[in-house]
Short mmCIF file of C-alpha atoms in Angstrom, two decimals:
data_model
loop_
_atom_site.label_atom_id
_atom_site.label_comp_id
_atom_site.label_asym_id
_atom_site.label_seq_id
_atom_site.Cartn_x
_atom_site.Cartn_y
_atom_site.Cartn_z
CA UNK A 93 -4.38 4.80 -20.29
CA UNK A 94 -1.53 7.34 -19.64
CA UNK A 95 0.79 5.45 -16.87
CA UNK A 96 0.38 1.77 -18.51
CA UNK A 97 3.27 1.60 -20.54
CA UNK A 98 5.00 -1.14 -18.93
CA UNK A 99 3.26 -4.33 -17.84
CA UNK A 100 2.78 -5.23 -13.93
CA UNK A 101 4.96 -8.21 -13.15
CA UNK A 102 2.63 -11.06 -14.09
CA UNK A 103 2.83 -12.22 -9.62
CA UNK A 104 1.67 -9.34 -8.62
CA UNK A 105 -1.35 -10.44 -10.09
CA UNK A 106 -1.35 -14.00 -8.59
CA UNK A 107 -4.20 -15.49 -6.78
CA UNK A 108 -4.77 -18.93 -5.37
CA UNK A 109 -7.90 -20.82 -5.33
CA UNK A 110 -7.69 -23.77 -3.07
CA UNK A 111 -9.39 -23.26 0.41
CA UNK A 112 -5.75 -24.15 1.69
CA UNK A 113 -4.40 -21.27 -0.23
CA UNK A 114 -7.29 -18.93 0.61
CA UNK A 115 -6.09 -19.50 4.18
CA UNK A 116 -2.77 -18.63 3.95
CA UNK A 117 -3.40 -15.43 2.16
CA UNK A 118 -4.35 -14.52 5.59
CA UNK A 119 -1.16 -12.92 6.38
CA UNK A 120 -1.10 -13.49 10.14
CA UNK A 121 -0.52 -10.13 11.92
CA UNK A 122 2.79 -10.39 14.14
CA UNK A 123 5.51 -8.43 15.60
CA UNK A 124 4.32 -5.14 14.80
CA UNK A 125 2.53 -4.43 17.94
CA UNK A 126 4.76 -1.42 18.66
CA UNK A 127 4.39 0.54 15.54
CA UNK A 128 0.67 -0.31 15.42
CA UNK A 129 0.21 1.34 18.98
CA UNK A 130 1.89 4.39 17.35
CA UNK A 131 -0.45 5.02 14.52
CA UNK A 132 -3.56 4.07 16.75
CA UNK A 133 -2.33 6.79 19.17
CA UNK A 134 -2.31 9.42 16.12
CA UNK A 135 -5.67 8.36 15.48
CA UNK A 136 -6.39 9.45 19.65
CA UNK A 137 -4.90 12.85 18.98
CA UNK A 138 -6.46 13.35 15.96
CA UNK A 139 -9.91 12.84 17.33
CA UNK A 140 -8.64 14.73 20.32
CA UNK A 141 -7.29 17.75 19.20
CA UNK A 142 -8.47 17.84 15.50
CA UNK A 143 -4.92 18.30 14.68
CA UNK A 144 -3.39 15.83 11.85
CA UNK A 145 0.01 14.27 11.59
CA UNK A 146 1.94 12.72 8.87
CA UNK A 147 3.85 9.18 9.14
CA UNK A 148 6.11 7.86 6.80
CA UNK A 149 6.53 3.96 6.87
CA UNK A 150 9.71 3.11 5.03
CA UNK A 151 10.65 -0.97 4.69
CA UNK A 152 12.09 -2.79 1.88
CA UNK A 153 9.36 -4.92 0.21
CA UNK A 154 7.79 -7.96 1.44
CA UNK A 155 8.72 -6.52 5.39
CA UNK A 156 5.36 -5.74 6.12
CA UNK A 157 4.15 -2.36 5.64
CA UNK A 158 0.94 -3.20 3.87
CA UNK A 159 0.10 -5.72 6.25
CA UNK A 160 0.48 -3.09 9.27
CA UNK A 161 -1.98 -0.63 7.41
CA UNK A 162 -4.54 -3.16 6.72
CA UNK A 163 -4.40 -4.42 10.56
CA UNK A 164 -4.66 -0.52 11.32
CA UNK A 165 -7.45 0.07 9.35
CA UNK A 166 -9.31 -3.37 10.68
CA UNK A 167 -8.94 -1.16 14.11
CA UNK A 168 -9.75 2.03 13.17
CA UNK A 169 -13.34 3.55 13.39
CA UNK A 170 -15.01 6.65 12.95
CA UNK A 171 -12.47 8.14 10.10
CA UNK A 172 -12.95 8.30 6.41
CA UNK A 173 -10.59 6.71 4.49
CA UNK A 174 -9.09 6.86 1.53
CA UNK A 175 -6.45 5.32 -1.23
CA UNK A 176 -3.91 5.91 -3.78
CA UNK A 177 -0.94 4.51 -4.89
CA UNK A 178 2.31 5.89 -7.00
CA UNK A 179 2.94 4.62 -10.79
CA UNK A 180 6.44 3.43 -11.33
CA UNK A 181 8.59 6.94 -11.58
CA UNK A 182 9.44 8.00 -14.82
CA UNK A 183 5.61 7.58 -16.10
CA UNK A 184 5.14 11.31 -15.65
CA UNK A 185 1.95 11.32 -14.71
CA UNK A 186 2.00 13.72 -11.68
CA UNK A 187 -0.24 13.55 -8.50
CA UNK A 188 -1.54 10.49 -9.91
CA UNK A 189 -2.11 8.99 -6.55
CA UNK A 190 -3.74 12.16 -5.14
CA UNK A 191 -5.87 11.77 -7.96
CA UNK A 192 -7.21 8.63 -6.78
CA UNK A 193 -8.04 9.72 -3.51
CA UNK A 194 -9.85 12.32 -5.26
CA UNK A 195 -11.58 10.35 -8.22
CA UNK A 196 -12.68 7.33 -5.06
CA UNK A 197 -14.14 10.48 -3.34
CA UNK A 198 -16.09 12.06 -6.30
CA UNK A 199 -17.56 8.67 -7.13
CA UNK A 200 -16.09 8.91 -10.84
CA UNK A 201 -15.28 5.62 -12.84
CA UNK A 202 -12.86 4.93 -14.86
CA UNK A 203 -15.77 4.66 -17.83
CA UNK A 204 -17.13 7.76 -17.39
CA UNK A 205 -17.63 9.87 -20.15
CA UNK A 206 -15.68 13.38 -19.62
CA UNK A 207 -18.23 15.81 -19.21
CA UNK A 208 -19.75 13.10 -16.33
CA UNK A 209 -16.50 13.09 -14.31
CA UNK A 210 -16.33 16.81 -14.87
CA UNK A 211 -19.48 17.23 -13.55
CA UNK A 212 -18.93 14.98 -10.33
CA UNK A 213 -16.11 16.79 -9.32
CA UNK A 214 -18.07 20.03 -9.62
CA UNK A 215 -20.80 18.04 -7.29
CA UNK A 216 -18.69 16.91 -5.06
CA UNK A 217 -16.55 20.58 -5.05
CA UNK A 218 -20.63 21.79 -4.17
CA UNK A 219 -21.06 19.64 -1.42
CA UNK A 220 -17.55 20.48 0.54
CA UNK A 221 -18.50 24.52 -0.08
CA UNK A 222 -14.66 24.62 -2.18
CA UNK A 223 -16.14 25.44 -5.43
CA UNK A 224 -12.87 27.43 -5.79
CA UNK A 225 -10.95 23.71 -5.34
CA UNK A 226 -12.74 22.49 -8.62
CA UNK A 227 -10.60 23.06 -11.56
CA UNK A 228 -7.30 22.20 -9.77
CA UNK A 229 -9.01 18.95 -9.05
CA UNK A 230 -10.10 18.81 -12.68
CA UNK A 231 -6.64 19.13 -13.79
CA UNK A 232 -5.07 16.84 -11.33
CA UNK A 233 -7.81 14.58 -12.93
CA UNK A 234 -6.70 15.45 -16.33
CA UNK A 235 -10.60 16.55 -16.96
CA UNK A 236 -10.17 19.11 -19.89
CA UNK A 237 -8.49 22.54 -19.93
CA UNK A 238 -9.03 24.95 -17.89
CA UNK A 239 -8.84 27.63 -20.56
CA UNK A 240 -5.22 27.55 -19.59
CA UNK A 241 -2.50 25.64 -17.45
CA UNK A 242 -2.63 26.14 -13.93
CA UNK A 243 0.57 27.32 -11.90
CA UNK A 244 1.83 24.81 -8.78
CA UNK A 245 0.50 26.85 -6.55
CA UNK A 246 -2.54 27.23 -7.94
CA UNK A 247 -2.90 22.75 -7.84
CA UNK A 248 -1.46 22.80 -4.66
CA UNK A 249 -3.78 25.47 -2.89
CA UNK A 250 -6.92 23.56 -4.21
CA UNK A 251 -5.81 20.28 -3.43
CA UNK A 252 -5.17 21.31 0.16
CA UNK A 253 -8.63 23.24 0.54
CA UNK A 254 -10.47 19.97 -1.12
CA UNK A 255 -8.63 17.68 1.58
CA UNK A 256 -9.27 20.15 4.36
CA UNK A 257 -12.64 20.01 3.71
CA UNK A 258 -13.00 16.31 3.90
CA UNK A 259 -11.26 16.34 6.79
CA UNK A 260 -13.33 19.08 8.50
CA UNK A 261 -16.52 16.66 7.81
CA UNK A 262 -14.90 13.43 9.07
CA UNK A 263 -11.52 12.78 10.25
CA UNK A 264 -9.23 11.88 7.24
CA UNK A 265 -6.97 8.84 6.84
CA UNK A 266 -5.39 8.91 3.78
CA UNK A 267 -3.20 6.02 2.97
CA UNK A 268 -0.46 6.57 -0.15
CA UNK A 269 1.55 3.46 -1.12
CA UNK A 270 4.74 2.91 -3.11
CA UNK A 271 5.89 6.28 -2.92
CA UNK A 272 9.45 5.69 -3.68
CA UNK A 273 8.47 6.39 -7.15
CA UNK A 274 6.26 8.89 -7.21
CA UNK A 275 7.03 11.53 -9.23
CA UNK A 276 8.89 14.83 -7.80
CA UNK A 277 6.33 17.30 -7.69
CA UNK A 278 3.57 15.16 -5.78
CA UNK A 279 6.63 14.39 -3.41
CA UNK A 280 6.80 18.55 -2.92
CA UNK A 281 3.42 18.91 -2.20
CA UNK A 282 3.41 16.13 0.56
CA UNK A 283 6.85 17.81 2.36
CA UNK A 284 3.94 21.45 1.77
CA UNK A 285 1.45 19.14 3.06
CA UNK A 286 2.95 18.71 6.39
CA UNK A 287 2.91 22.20 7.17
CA UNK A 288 -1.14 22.35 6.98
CA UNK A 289 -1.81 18.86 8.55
CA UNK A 290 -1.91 20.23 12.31
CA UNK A 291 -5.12 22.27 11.29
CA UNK A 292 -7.25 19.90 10.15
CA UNK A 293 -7.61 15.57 11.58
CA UNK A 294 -6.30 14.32 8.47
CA UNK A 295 -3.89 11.14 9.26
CA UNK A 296 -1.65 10.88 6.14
CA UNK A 297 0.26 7.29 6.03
CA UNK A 298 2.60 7.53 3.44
CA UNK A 299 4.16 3.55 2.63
CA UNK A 300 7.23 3.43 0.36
CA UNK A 301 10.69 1.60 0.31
CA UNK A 302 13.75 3.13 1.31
CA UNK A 303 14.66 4.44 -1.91
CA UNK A 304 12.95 7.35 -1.21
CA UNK A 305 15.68 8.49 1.29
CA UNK A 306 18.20 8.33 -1.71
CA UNK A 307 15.73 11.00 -3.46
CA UNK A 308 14.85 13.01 -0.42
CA UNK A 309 17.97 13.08 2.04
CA UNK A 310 15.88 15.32 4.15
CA UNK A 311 12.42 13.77 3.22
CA UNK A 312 10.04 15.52 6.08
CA UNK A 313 12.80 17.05 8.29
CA UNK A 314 12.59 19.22 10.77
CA UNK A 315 8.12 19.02 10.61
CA UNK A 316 6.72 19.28 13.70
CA UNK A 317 3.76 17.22 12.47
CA UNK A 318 5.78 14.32 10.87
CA UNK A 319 7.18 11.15 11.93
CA UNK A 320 9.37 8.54 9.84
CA UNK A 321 8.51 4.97 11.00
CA UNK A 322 11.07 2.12 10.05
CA UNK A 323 9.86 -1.31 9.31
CA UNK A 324 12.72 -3.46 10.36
CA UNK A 325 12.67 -7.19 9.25
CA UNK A 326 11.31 -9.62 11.71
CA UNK A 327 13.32 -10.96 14.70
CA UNK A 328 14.04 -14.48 15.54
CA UNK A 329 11.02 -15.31 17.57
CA UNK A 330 8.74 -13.36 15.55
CA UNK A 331 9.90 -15.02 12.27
CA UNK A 332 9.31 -18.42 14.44
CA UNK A 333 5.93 -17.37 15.45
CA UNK A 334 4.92 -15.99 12.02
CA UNK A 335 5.67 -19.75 10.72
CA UNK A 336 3.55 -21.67 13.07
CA UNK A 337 0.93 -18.97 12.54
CA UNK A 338 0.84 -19.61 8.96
CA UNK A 339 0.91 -23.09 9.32
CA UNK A 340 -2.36 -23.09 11.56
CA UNK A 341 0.05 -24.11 14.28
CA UNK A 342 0.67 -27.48 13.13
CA UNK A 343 4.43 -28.38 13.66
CA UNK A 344 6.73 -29.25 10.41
CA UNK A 345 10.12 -30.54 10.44
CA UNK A 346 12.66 -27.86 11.70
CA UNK A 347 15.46 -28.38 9.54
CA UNK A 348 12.87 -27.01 7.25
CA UNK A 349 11.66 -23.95 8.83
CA UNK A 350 14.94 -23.26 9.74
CA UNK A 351 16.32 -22.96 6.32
CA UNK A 352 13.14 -21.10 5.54
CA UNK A 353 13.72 -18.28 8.04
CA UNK A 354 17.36 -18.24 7.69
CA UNK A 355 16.69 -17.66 3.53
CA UNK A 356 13.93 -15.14 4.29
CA UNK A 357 16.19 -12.83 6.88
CA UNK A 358 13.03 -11.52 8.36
CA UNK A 359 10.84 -10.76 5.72
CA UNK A 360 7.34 -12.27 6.22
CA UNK A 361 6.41 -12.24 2.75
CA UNK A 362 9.51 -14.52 1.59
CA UNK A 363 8.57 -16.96 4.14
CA UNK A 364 4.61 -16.57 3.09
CA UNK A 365 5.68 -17.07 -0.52
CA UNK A 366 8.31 -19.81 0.42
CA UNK A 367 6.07 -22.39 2.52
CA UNK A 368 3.12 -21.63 -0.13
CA UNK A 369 5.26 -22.65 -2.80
CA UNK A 370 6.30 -25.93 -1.01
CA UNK A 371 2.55 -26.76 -0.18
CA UNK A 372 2.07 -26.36 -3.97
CA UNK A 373 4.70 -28.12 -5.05
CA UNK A 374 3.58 -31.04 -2.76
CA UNK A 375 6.94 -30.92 -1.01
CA UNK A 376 5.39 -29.93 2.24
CA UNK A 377 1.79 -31.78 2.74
CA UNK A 378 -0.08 -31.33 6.18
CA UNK A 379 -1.51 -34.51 8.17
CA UNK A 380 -3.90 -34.78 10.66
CA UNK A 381 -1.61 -32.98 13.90
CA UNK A 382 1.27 -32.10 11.39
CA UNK A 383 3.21 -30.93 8.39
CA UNK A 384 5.54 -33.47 6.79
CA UNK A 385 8.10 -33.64 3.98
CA UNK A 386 6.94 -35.71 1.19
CA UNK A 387 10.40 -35.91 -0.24
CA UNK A 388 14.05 -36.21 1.67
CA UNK A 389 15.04 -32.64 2.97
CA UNK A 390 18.49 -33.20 1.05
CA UNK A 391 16.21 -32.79 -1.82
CA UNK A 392 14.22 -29.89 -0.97
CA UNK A 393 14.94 -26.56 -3.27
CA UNK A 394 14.42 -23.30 -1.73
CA UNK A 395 14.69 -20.18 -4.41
CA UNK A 396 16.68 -17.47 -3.28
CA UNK A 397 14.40 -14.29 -3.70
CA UNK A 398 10.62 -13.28 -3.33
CA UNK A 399 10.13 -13.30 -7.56
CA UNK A 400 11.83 -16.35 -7.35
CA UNK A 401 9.01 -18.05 -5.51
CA UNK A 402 6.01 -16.25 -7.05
CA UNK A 403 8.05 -16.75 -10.56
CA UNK A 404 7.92 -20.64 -9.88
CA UNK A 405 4.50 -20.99 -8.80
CA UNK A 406 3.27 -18.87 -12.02
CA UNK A 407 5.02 -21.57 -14.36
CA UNK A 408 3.93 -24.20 -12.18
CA UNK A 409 0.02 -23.26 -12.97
CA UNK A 410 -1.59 -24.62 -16.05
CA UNK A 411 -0.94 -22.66 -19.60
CA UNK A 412 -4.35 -21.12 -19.39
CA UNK A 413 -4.41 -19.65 -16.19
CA UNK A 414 -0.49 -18.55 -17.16
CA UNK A 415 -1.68 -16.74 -20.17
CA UNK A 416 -4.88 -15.06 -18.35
CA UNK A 417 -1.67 -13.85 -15.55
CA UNK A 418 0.09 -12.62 -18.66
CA UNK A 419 -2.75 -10.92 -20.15
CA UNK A 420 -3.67 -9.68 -16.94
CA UNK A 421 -0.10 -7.97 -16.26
CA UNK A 422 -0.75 -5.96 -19.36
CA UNK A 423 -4.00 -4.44 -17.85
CA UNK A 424 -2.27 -3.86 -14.73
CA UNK A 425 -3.68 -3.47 -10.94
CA UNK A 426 -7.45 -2.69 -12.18
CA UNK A 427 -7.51 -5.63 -13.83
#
């Protein structure tokens, strides 16, 4: 597949499989209150005033952003929702993430033969009354020719009358992740996006890392239907209460946690990744009211970045589950 040139790290395939584990995958939703109350009161507008509204959530990885759309969505009803993410820039593979909104929407898998996903998007192009949207769907789809290649505009105009549409049915959430590397021309037609958002109550959420402000100086400026939201790291307390959350609120020795949150500066998925790796390890075991060090704290090894952790726990799992990871990372995310 176009786009799969370079394997996923093999941890961002990771899963655990201890009921333990399975627990603490349960990211615990804290200190984002605020930002949450923001994107729920789009969602008020929105149903409203059936005017849209774009929100950029920019955070260096690990701080959270995920986590806040998925508690979002858990408190969302009565909107339609749908996904894409960004390849890794440089894959050229343009509006790949739009794509995925689109291909979810039409139904169409990734085994379909072409003249089936052809056909779905011209079902799906029936059903909206855009027949006139199909074959800049097909080509953002990368369904056949079109008998020749269609200009920007052309992509752009029946992109925007395909997620009018759906938005004009239902109210729209469309949530696009890791856009700090999406490619240049899908970032254009988001900034054009913004300009047609207050017509229709289509929510856009656009996650990326910061790195997209070193692209895009001006990314959204001066749109009267778009907000930047910054994802600071966690503060003191929270990174406290995030601990004890994960921990089921059991207490554990504070030198510990201390060194924990002072290493993880905030980030909740360093200290996620950090106290699963010492419940792996066996360094950290939980009693019956508590969590206690199993070996002297002297002795206890904290890695100094995210990979680091997830890094150790991958070589710390038997060779066959390693080289199913490894295998897996070649796949990538649909594995």
């Amino acid at each position: 597949m176009k786009g799969r040139a370079e394997p996923l790290p093999v941890w961002e395939l990771l899963d655990v499989a201890s009921p333990r584990e399975r627990a603490l995958r349960a990211t615990p939703f804290v200190g984002r209150e605020e930002e949450l109350n923001l994107l729920r009161g789009h969602v008020r507008r929105m149903a409203r005033d059936g005017r849209g509204h774009v929100v950029t959530i920019l955070g260096p990885a690990g701080v959270g952003k995920t986590r806040l759309v998925q508690e979002f969505r858990r408190r969302t009803e009565d909107v339609h929702i749908l996904r894409g993410r960004a390849l890794p820039y440089g894959t050229g593979v343009p509006f790949w993430s739009l794509g995925e909104a689109i291909r979810e929407e039409s139904g169409i898998l990734f085994g379909d033969p072409l003249e089936v996903a052809r056909q779905k998007v011209e079902d799906i192009a029936t059903q909206l009354e855009v027949e006139e949207a199909a074959p800049a769907l097909r080509s953002v789809l990368g369904l056949g020719a079109e008998g020749r290649d269609l200009t920007r505009e052309e992509l752009f105009t029946g992109m925007r009358v395909f997620f009018q549409a759906l938005a004009q049915r239902s109210p729209l959430l469309l949530i696009l992740e890791d856009f700090h590397s999406a490619e240049d021309v899908t970032l254009d037609y988001l900034e054009h996006a913004a300009d047609w958002t207050r017509e229709v109550p289509l929510l856009l959420l656009i996650l990326s890392r910061p790195e997209l402000l070193e692209r895009r100086a001006t990314w959204m400026g001066g749109k009267r239907s778009a907000t930047t939201l910054f994802l600071d790291p966690l503060a003191g307390e929270e990174s406290r209460a995030l601990v004890q959350a994960i921990l089921g609120g059991k207490p554990a020795p504070e030198p510990l946690l201390d060194q924990v949150r002072a290493r993880a500066e905030g980030n909740p998925l360093f200290m996620e990744e950090m106290l699963r790796a010492l419940i792996e390890r066996g360094t950290l075991a939980e009693e019956a009211s508590r969590w206690a060090l199993t070996v002297p704290m002297a002795e206890v090894a904290i890695p100094d970045g995210v990979h680091a952790v997830i890094a150790a726990r991958v070589d710390a799992l038997p060779p066959t589950e390693k080289q199913a990871l490894q295998d897996a990372a070649l796949q990538g995310k649909d594995f």
